[in-house]
Tab-separated table of C-alpha atoms and ligand atoms in Angstrom:
chain	number	residue	atom	x	y	z
A	21	MET	CA	-4.698	-24.570	-1.976
A	22	SER	CA	-2.633	-25.518	0.887
A	23	LEU	CA	1.276	-25.734	1.500
A	24	LYS	CA	2.662	-28.031	3.699
A	25	ASP	CA	5.088	-26.531	6.151
A	26	GLN	CA	8.265	-27.409	6.891
A	27	GLN	CA	8.060	-30.394	8.534
A	28	GLY	CA	5.930	-31.489	5.760
A	29	ALA	CA	3.453	-32.417	8.222
A	30	GLN	CA	0.614	-29.943	8.771
A	31	THR	CA	-1.488	-28.288	6.191
A	32	VAL	CA	-0.859	-24.656	5.855
A	33	LEU	CA	-3.733	-22.712	3.862
A	34	SER	CA	-2.531	-19.683	2.180
A	35	PRO	CA	-4.233	-16.227	1.616
A	36	GLY	CA	-7.125	-17.185	-0.729
A	37	SER	CA	-8.061	-20.260	0.927
A	38	THR	CA	-11.575	-21.017	1.968
A	39	ILE	CA	-12.610	-21.321	6.008
A	40	GLY	CA	-15.847	-22.885	6.293
A	41	ILE	CA	-17.848	-21.056	9.656
A	42	LEU	CA	-20.173	-23.294	11.098
A	43	GLY	CA	-22.725	-21.070	12.493
A	44	GLY	CA	-24.018	-17.171	11.584
A	45	GLY	CA	-23.733	-15.129	14.284
A	46	GLN	CA	-21.937	-12.191	15.912
A	47	LEU	CA	-18.931	-14.240	16.650
A	48	GLY	CA	-19.240	-15.974	12.811
A	49	ARG	CA	-19.238	-12.782	11.449
A	50	MET	CA	-16.294	-10.760	13.270
A	51	LEU	CA	-14.147	-14.275	12.501
A	52	ALA	CA	-15.145	-13.479	8.807
A	53	LEU	CA	-14.468	-10.010	8.747
A	54	ALA	CA	-11.040	-11.105	10.477
A	55	GLY	CA	-10.545	-13.331	7.665
A	56	ALA	CA	-11.044	-10.816	5.459
A	57	ARG	CA	-8.162	-8.802	6.741
A	58	LEU	CA	-5.730	-12.122	5.858
A	59	GLY	CA	-7.165	-12.488	2.725
A	60	LEU	CA	-9.194	-15.357	3.303
A	61	LYS	CA	-12.619	-16.784	2.606
A	62	THR	CA	-14.987	-17.627	4.702
A	63	HIS	CA	-18.209	-19.985	4.182
A	64	ILE	CA	-20.783	-19.665	6.978
A	65	TYR	CA	-23.442	-22.522	7.531
A	66	THR	CA	-26.334	-21.335	9.337
A	67	PRO	CA	-29.967	-21.736	9.344
A	68	GLU	CA	-30.459	-18.819	8.983
A	69	ALA	CA	-29.932	-16.143	6.100
A	70	SER	CA	-30.293	-13.506	7.152
A	71	CYS	CA	-27.815	-13.527	9.865
A	72	PRO	CA	-25.250	-11.222	11.194
A	73	ALA	CA	-22.178	-13.287	9.606
A	74	ALA	CA	-24.122	-13.247	5.870
A	75	LEU	CA	-22.749	-9.788	4.808
A	76	ALA	CA	-19.220	-10.330	6.170
A	77	ALA	CA	-18.447	-13.699	4.494
A	78	THR	CA	-17.866	-14.686	1.574
A	79	GLU	CA	-20.366	-17.466	0.677
A	80	LEU	CA	-22.867	-18.692	2.697
A	81	THR	CA	-24.931	-22.250	3.196
A	82	VAL	CA	-29.034	-22.497	4.569
A	83	GLY	CA	-29.642	-25.859	6.489
A	84	GLU	CA	-29.934	-27.398	9.912
A	85	PHE	CA	-27.183	-28.060	11.906
A	86	ASP	CA	-28.091	-31.468	12.356
A	87	ASP	CA	-28.767	-31.999	8.045
A	88	VAL	CA	-24.988	-33.744	8.033
A	89	ASP	CA	-25.084	-34.463	3.790
A	90	ARG	CA	-25.813	-30.500	4.046
A	91	VAL	CA	-22.714	-30.059	6.575
A	92	LEU	CA	-20.670	-32.803	4.622
A	93	ASP	CA	-21.037	-30.657	1.173
A	94	PHE	CA	-20.802	-27.272	3.065
A	95	ALA	CA	-17.193	-28.931	3.985
A	96	LYS	CA	-15.637	-30.497	1.394
A	97	SER	CA	-16.104	-26.846	-0.277
A	98	CYS	CA	-13.709	-25.743	1.836
A	99	ASP	CA	-9.888	-26.280	3.190
A	100	ALA	CA	-10.936	-26.248	7.023
A	101	VAL	CA	-13.766	-25.900	8.939
A	102	THR	CA	-14.461	-24.360	12.208
A	103	TYR	CA	-17.680	-23.376	14.386
A	104	GLU	CA	-18.214	-20.260	16.182
A	105	PHE	CA	-21.205	-22.046	19.222
A	106	GLU	CA	-20.729	-25.118	20.844
A	107	ASN	CA	-23.492	-27.172	20.155
A	108	VAL	CA	-22.797	-28.812	17.176
A	109	PRO	CA	-24.331	-31.583	16.915
A	110	ALA	CA	-22.017	-34.343	16.998
A	111	LEU	CA	-22.807	-36.377	14.220
A	112	SER	CA	-22.049	-33.159	12.106
A	113	ALA	CA	-19.023	-32.564	13.713
A	114	LYS	CA	-18.060	-36.184	12.247
A	115	ALA	CA	-19.467	-35.870	8.914
A	116	ALA	CA	-17.389	-31.707	8.919
A	117	THR	CA	-14.213	-33.995	9.835
A	118	SER	CA	-15.218	-36.305	7.088
A	119	GLY	CA	-15.076	-33.198	4.688
A	120	ALA	CA	-11.729	-30.676	5.655
A	121	PRO	CA	-9.968	-30.961	8.938
A	122	LEU	CA	-12.198	-29.601	11.968
A	123	ARG	CA	-10.101	-26.479	13.865
A	124	PRO	CA	-11.382	-27.279	16.974
A	125	ASN	CA	-11.417	-31.134	16.593
A	126	ALA	CA	-14.360	-32.878	17.994
A	127	ASP	CA	-13.209	-33.806	21.612
A	128	ALA	CA	-13.448	-30.066	22.490
A	129	LEU	CA	-17.392	-29.848	21.429
A	130	ASN	CA	-17.477	-33.817	23.412
A	131	VAL	CA	-15.925	-31.861	26.077
A	132	SER	CA	-17.806	-28.345	26.024
A	133	GLN	CA	-21.343	-29.793	25.100
A	134	ASP	CA	-22.116	-31.275	28.656
A	135	ARG	CA	-21.456	-30.197	31.720
A	136	LEU	CA	-21.351	-32.950	33.477
A	137	VAL	CA	-18.559	-34.584	31.283
A	138	GLU	CA	-17.001	-31.000	31.252
A	139	LYS	CA	-16.646	-31.028	34.512
A	140	THR	CA	-15.336	-34.810	35.518
A	141	PHE	CA	-12.920	-33.493	32.347
A	142	LEU	CA	-11.383	-30.746	34.195
A	143	LYS	CA	-11.556	-32.256	37.588
A	144	GLU	CA	-10.010	-36.025	37.415
A	145	LYS	CA	-8.147	-35.641	34.213
A	146	LEU	CA	-6.941	-32.517	34.702
A	147	GLY	CA	-6.853	-32.351	38.657
A	148	LEU	CA	-8.254	-28.629	38.601
A	149	GLU	CA	-10.949	-27.310	40.865
A	150	VAL	CA	-14.632	-27.096	40.525
A	151	ALA	CA	-17.614	-26.382	42.201
A	152	GLY	CA	-19.188	-29.219	43.777
A	153	PHE	CA	-21.022	-30.860	41.094
A	154	ALA	CA	-23.325	-34.224	41.045
A	155	ALA	CA	-26.099	-35.597	37.959
A	156	VAL	CA	-28.898	-35.394	38.290
A	157	ASN	CA	-32.156	-37.680	36.172
A	158	SER	CA	-34.850	-37.486	38.590
A	159	LEU	CA	-36.618	-35.712	41.657
A	160	ASP	CA	-35.114	-38.298	43.929
A	161	ASP	CA	-31.727	-37.352	42.497
A	162	LEU	CA	-32.105	-33.914	43.103
A	163	ARG	CA	-32.661	-34.738	46.803
A	164	GLY	CA	-30.287	-36.586	47.254
A	165	ALA	CA	-27.538	-34.239	46.125
A	166	VAL	CA	-28.967	-31.409	47.562
A	167	LYS	CA	-28.214	-33.321	51.094
A	168	GLU	CA	-24.150	-33.942	49.817
A	169	LEU	CA	-23.521	-30.758	48.253
A	170	GLY	CA	-25.592	-28.344	50.843
A	171	LEU	CA	-27.930	-25.227	49.856
A	172	PRO	CA	-27.358	-22.503	48.541
A	173	CYS	CA	-26.708	-24.594	44.942
A	174	VAL	CA	-27.449	-24.298	41.172
A	175	LEU	CA	-29.649	-27.149	38.978
A	176	LYS	CA	-28.824	-26.433	35.614
A	177	THR	CA	-29.345	-28.800	32.846
A	178	ARG	CA	-26.377	-31.082	31.525
A	179	ARG	CA	-26.978	-29.247	27.850
A	180	PHE	CA	-27.776	-26.044	25.318
A	181	GLY	CA	-27.697	-23.948	28.659
A	182	TYR	CA	-26.533	-20.508	28.419
A	183	ASP	CA	-26.618	-16.798	29.707
A	184	GLY	CA	-28.137	-18.116	32.689
A	185	LYS	CA	-30.923	-19.821	30.512
A	186	GLY	CA	-31.790	-23.888	31.653
A	187	GLN	CA	-30.024	-22.909	35.731
A	188	VAL	CA	-32.283	-22.498	38.676
A	189	ILE	CA	-30.579	-21.517	42.348
A	190	ILE	CA	-32.378	-23.607	44.872
A	191	LYS	CA	-32.104	-21.453	48.038
A	192	SER	CA	-34.057	-23.391	50.382
A	193	GLU	CA	-35.670	-27.383	50.447
A	194	GLY	CA	-39.181	-25.772	49.447
A	195	ASP	CA	-37.288	-24.461	46.226
A	196	ILE	CA	-36.192	-28.689	45.533
A	197	GLU	CA	-39.204	-29.900	43.910
A	198	GLY	CA	-39.688	-26.180	41.226
A	199	ALA	CA	-36.737	-26.291	40.172
A	200	TRP	CA	-36.906	-29.988	38.896
A	201	ASP	CA	-40.795	-29.278	37.675
A	202	ARG	CA	-38.534	-26.417	35.603
A	203	LEU	CA	-35.535	-28.033	33.736
A	204	SER	CA	-36.993	-31.759	33.840
A	205	PRO	CA	-37.052	-33.760	31.648
A	206	ALA	CA	-33.184	-32.661	30.442
A	207	GLU	CA	-30.712	-34.608	32.427
A	208	CYS	CA	-29.071	-32.049	35.043
A	209	ILE	CA	-26.231	-31.193	36.727
A	210	LEU	CA	-26.348	-29.782	40.572
A	211	GLU	CA	-23.497	-27.336	41.521
A	212	ALA	CA	-22.555	-26.282	44.946
A	213	PHE	CA	-23.060	-22.415	45.302
A	214	VAL	CA	-20.123	-20.666	44.745
A	215	SER	CA	-19.142	-17.573	47.054
A	216	PHE	CA	-16.868	-16.005	44.558
A	217	GLU	CA	-14.849	-12.471	44.906
A	218	ARG	CA	-15.369	-11.933	41.202
A	219	GLU	CA	-15.046	-13.470	37.784
A	220	VAL	CA	-12.567	-14.133	35.578
A	221	SER	CA	-11.608	-15.304	32.217
A	222	ILE	CA	-8.516	-16.538	29.857
A	223	VAL	CA	-8.901	-16.570	26.500
A	224	ALA	CA	-5.754	-18.097	24.854
A	225	ALA	CA	-5.199	-20.002	21.351
A	226	ARG	CA	-3.555	-23.153	20.603
A	227	GLY	CA	-1.816	-23.303	17.001
A	228	VAL	CA	-1.136	-26.309	14.669
A	229	ASP	CA	1.993	-26.416	16.048
A	230	GLY	CA	1.155	-26.545	19.400
A	231	GLN	CA	1.949	-22.844	19.881
A	232	ILE	CA	0.118	-21.239	22.995
A	233	ALA	CA	-0.781	-17.444	23.297
A	234	ALA	CA	-2.862	-16.583	26.363
A	235	TYR	CA	-4.028	-13.211	26.663
A	236	PRO	CA	-4.051	-11.343	30.315
A	237	LEU	CA	-6.838	-11.900	32.285
A	238	THR	CA	-10.364	-10.602	31.929
A	239	GLU	CA	-12.852	-9.730	34.980
A	240	ASN	CA	-16.194	-10.029	34.024
A	241	VAL	CA	-19.201	-8.152	35.638
A	242	HIS	CA	-22.911	-10.427	34.551
A	243	LYS	CA	-25.809	-8.698	34.271
A	244	ASN	CA	-28.491	-10.607	34.800
A	245	HIS	CA	-26.711	-13.675	33.672
A	246	ILE	CA	-25.287	-11.509	30.436
A	247	LEU	CA	-21.614	-10.744	29.854
A	248	TYR	CA	-21.972	-7.114	30.825
A	249	GLN	CA	-18.906	-5.492	31.136
A	250	SER	CA	-15.030	-7.481	30.626
A	251	THR	CA	-12.002	-5.105	32.071
A	252	ALA	CA	-8.733	-5.987	30.571
A	253	PRO	CA	-6.217	-6.971	32.165
A	254	ALA	CA	-7.675	-8.001	35.288
A	255	SER	CA	-5.485	-6.931	38.333
A	256	GLN	CA	-3.427	-9.243	40.148
A	257	ASP	CA	-2.891	-12.193	37.529
A	258	ASP	CA	-0.217	-14.425	38.931
A	259	GLY	CA	0.210	-16.226	35.617
A	260	SER	CA	-2.382	-19.477	37.090
A	261	ALA	CA	-5.529	-19.067	34.873
A	262	ALA	CA	-3.656	-18.909	31.918
A	263	LYS	CA	-1.406	-22.293	33.019
A	264	MET	CA	-4.905	-24.078	33.507
A	265	ALA	CA	-6.241	-22.505	29.795
A	266	GLY	CA	-2.581	-24.238	28.641
A	267	GLN	CA	-2.977	-27.315	30.342
A	268	ILE	CA	-6.574	-27.504	28.752
A	269	LEU	CA	-5.729	-26.748	25.417
A	270	GLU	CA	-2.640	-29.081	25.140
A	271	THR	CA	-4.853	-31.978	27.036
A	272	LEU	CA	-7.599	-31.523	24.130
A	273	ASP	CA	-5.052	-31.228	21.116
A	274	TYR	CA	-6.804	-28.006	20.898
A	275	VAL	CA	-6.175	-25.579	17.511
A	276	GLY	CA	-7.956	-22.395	17.805
A	277	VAL	CA	-9.347	-19.598	19.749
A	278	MET	CA	-10.624	-21.301	23.479
A	279	GLY	CA	-12.408	-18.816	26.721
A	280	VAL	CA	-12.135	-19.915	30.189
A	281	GLU	CA	-14.530	-19.263	32.700
A	282	PHE	CA	-13.574	-19.367	36.543
A	283	PHE	CA	-14.992	-18.254	39.520
A	284	GLN	CA	-12.268	-16.610	41.719
A	285	MET	CA	-12.284	-17.528	45.488
A	286	ALA	CA	-11.103	-14.080	48.485
A	287	THR	CA	-7.731	-16.465	48.660
A	288	GLY	CA	-6.753	-15.947	45.185
A	289	ASP	CA	-8.105	-19.883	44.320
A	290	LEU	CA	-8.963	-20.357	40.880
A	291	ILE	CA	-12.539	-22.569	39.924
A	292	VAL	CA	-13.245	-23.321	36.949
A	293	ASN	CA	-16.498	-22.734	35.884
A	294	GLU	CA	-16.695	-23.619	32.044
A	295	ILE	CA	-14.574	-23.604	28.342
A	296	ALA	CA	-16.343	-22.476	25.251
A	297	PRO	CA	-14.044	-23.917	22.509
A	298	ARG	CA	-14.405	-20.860	20.270
A	299	VAL	CA	-13.830	-17.161	20.170
A	300	HIS	CA	-15.714	-15.656	23.334
A	301	ASN	CA	-17.496	-12.739	24.571
A	302	SER	CA	-14.676	-11.616	27.205
A	303	GLY	CA	-12.223	-11.587	24.664
A	304	HIS	CA	-14.030	-8.781	22.295
A	305	TRP	CA	-11.545	-5.881	23.929
A	306	THR	CA	-8.347	-7.528	21.960
A	307	GLN	CA	-10.216	-6.084	19.014
A	308	ASP	CA	-8.752	-2.215	19.899
A	309	ALA	CA	-6.357	-3.409	22.780
A	310	GLY	CA	-3.104	-2.885	19.845
A	311	CYS	CA	-2.706	-6.443	19.343
A	312	THR	CA	-3.432	-9.568	17.317
A	313	ASP	CA	-7.134	-9.513	18.456
A	314	GLN	CA	-9.227	-12.903	19.099
A	315	PHE	CA	-10.912	-13.744	16.228
A	316	GLU	CA	-7.431	-12.993	13.756
A	317	GLN	CA	-5.645	-15.224	16.022
A	318	HIS	CA	-8.542	-18.236	15.745
A	319	MET	CA	-8.323	-17.464	11.612
A	320	ARG	CA	-4.212	-18.121	12.002
A	321	ALA	CA	-4.574	-21.239	14.113
A	322	VAL	CA	-7.274	-22.842	11.847
A	323	ALA	CA	-5.140	-21.801	8.712
A	324	GLY	CA	-2.438	-23.068	10.497
A	325	TRP	CA	-0.402	-19.946	10.029
A	326	PRO	CA	1.653	-19.046	13.427
A	327	LEU	CA	-0.161	-17.248	15.825
A	328	GLY	CA	0.336	-13.453	16.766
A	329	GLN	CA	1.397	-10.733	19.341
A	330	ALA	CA	-1.406	-11.238	22.973
A	331	ILE	CA	0.137	-8.585	24.927
A	332	PRO	CA	-1.826	-5.637	24.450
A	333	GLN	CA	-0.718	-2.179	24.457
A	334	HIS	CA	-3.146	-0.626	26.587
A	335	GLY	CA	-6.211	-1.049	28.962
A	336	VAL	CA	-9.728	-2.166	27.613
A	337	VAL	CA	-12.933	-1.662	29.291
A	338	MET	CA	-15.476	-3.808	26.822
A	339	THR	CA	-19.121	-2.986	27.271
A	340	ASN	CA	-21.661	-5.426	25.696
A	341	LEU	CA	-24.921	-3.479	24.169
A	342	ILE	CA	-28.003	-5.594	25.262
A	343	GLY	CA	-30.799	-5.012	23.529
A	344	ASP	CA	-32.585	-1.764	23.331
A	345	GLU	CA	-28.995	-0.157	24.269
A	346	ALA	CA	-27.159	-0.716	21.028
A	347	LYS	CA	-30.163	2.513	19.726
A	348	ALA	CA	-27.604	4.674	21.693
A	349	TRP	CA	-24.905	4.423	19.037
A	350	LYS	CA	-25.022	7.873	17.476
A	351	THR	CA	-24.316	9.159	20.619
A	352	LEU	CA	-21.785	6.272	21.693
A	353	ALA	CA	-20.160	7.480	18.516
A	354	GLN	CA	-19.716	11.281	19.883
A	355	GLU	CA	-17.227	10.027	22.558
A	356	ALA	CA	-13.918	9.705	21.733
A	357	GLY	CA	-11.829	6.486	22.742
A	358	VAL	CA	-14.783	4.631	21.845
A	359	PHE	CA	-14.455	1.327	19.734
A	360	ILE	CA	-18.237	0.858	18.720
A	361	HIS	CA	-19.132	-2.580	17.107
A	362	LEU	CA	-22.651	-2.995	15.797
A	363	TYR	CA	-23.988	-7.217	14.664
A	364	GLY	CA	-26.384	-6.363	12.134
A	365	LYS	CA	-29.448	-8.218	13.556
A	366	SER	CA	-32.390	-6.289	12.082
A	367	GLU	CA	-34.953	-7.562	15.456
A	368	CYS	CA	-33.597	-6.150	18.773
A	369	ARG	CA	-35.348	-7.953	21.232
A	370	THR	CA	-34.838	-8.039	25.570
A	371	GLY	CA	-31.115	-9.495	26.561
A	372	ARG	CA	-29.894	-10.223	23.448
A	373	LYS	CA	-26.557	-9.241	21.946
A	374	MET	CA	-26.542	-6.469	19.548
A	375	GLY	CA	-23.227	-4.969	19.873
A	376	HIS	CA	-20.272	-3.671	21.904
A	377	VAL	CA	-17.961	-1.227	22.554
A	378	ASN	CA	-14.133	-0.631	23.676
A	379	ARG	CA	-13.221	2.280	25.568
A	380	ILE	CA	-9.418	2.266	25.618
A	381	VAL	CA	-8.778	2.977	29.685
A	382	LYS	CA	-4.720	3.061	29.979
A	383	SER	CA	-2.223	3.454	27.671
B	414	AMP	P1	-22.598	-20.094	33.712
B	414	AMP	O1	-23.834	-20.593	32.220
B	414	AMP	O2	-22.433	-21.566	33.788
B	414	AMP	O3	-21.659	-19.846	33.274
B	414	AMP	O4	-23.571	-19.064	34.437
B	414	AMP	C1	-23.823	-18.427	34.378
B	414	AMP	C2	-23.550	-16.993	35.354
B	414	AMP	O5	-24.225	-18.029	37.067
B	414	AMP	C3	-22.051	-16.997	36.268
B	414	AMP	O6	-21.282	-16.541	35.116
B	414	AMP	C4	-22.308	-17.448	37.814
B	414	AMP	O7	-21.939	-15.876	37.724
B	414	AMP	C5	-23.455	-17.130	37.645
B	414	AMP	N1	-23.144	-19.152	38.298
B	414	AMP	C6	-23.011	-20.492	37.660
B	414	AMP	N2	-22.933	-21.331	38.372
B	414	AMP	C7	-22.910	-20.686	39.421
B	414	AMP	C8	-22.569	-21.070	40.927
B	414	AMP	N3	-21.976	-22.378	41.035
B	414	AMP	N4	-22.221	-20.562	41.989
B	414	AMP	C9	-22.391	-19.599	41.582
B	414	AMP	N5	-22.470	-18.588	40.781
B	414	AMP	C10	-22.345	-19.829	39.460
């Protein structure tokens, strides 16, 4: 079910259309809920039938992400396809594109799946500042890269790293061999350690017509490498993070919501850490801030609709509920001004994101 826009150029999906979502985690669940509010149907593609998104979506296909034929069939049943995680295999992204428009496009996946490609794109193509980095494919490479970048530094796998997984800090020469043993034989990247003042992020969206809407700067605190708390709007936002995000969105001809993470130095300078071509944990506060939330914003963009208002009506602190913390739901439910979001995960594991709460801080 589709309409042409005024120029007759882009496909605008009307209510009742189906948006396919590759991935069935909490981000897929919240996208499906937002889609339902807009009268859009959602079709989740997931390897796990009892995933967080299952109950919120209209339809579910259970399949492996590298099952290209199944992904193609799934895409053919949808009016547009999006994804809630960046590790969609390249061939499956290609298959999805053959079945329906893929928004964001496969370029966004290519750039964000591999830390080396990502850093090279940000630095060389866009001229943005990133941590010093070097490709590492052997212990000899690593020794050379440590000499070049200095100590301390961080060895990371190029692919499949998240929440601090697939990375090791090297503090002294004596750590080099152990770090390599832990991550090899994966292709790696060595990064100079950034002594930042704070971590901040920008969540921004771009529509099919090129319209851009950026939420205000968000300040993030991590615990054990996992996002713990996001405060928005962050203090001292001079607009440069949003400008950089806009540059990234335009260069990739991106459609949808993107998260861009930065290290901010004591001087105020921003160093881009990484980009996430999807709705982002540091944007969950938007759900209760009195603006169009990031999930609705993403669905609007994917459906070719105009973007909504990204200016919050009040400040919000978002706190993740990790592992057992979600068991406090009853106490949290008694607290005034707390908005609770639980992901419906049946198994509670240490370090697993089970939900989050948003607390309004000022009007
Ligand atoms: P990442 O998976 O790259 O986002 O890293 C997870 C967290 O590790 C970041 O949010 C930082 O707190 C820390 N980190 C990662 N890379 C660096 C770096 N080059 N210098 C300092 N801290 C880092």
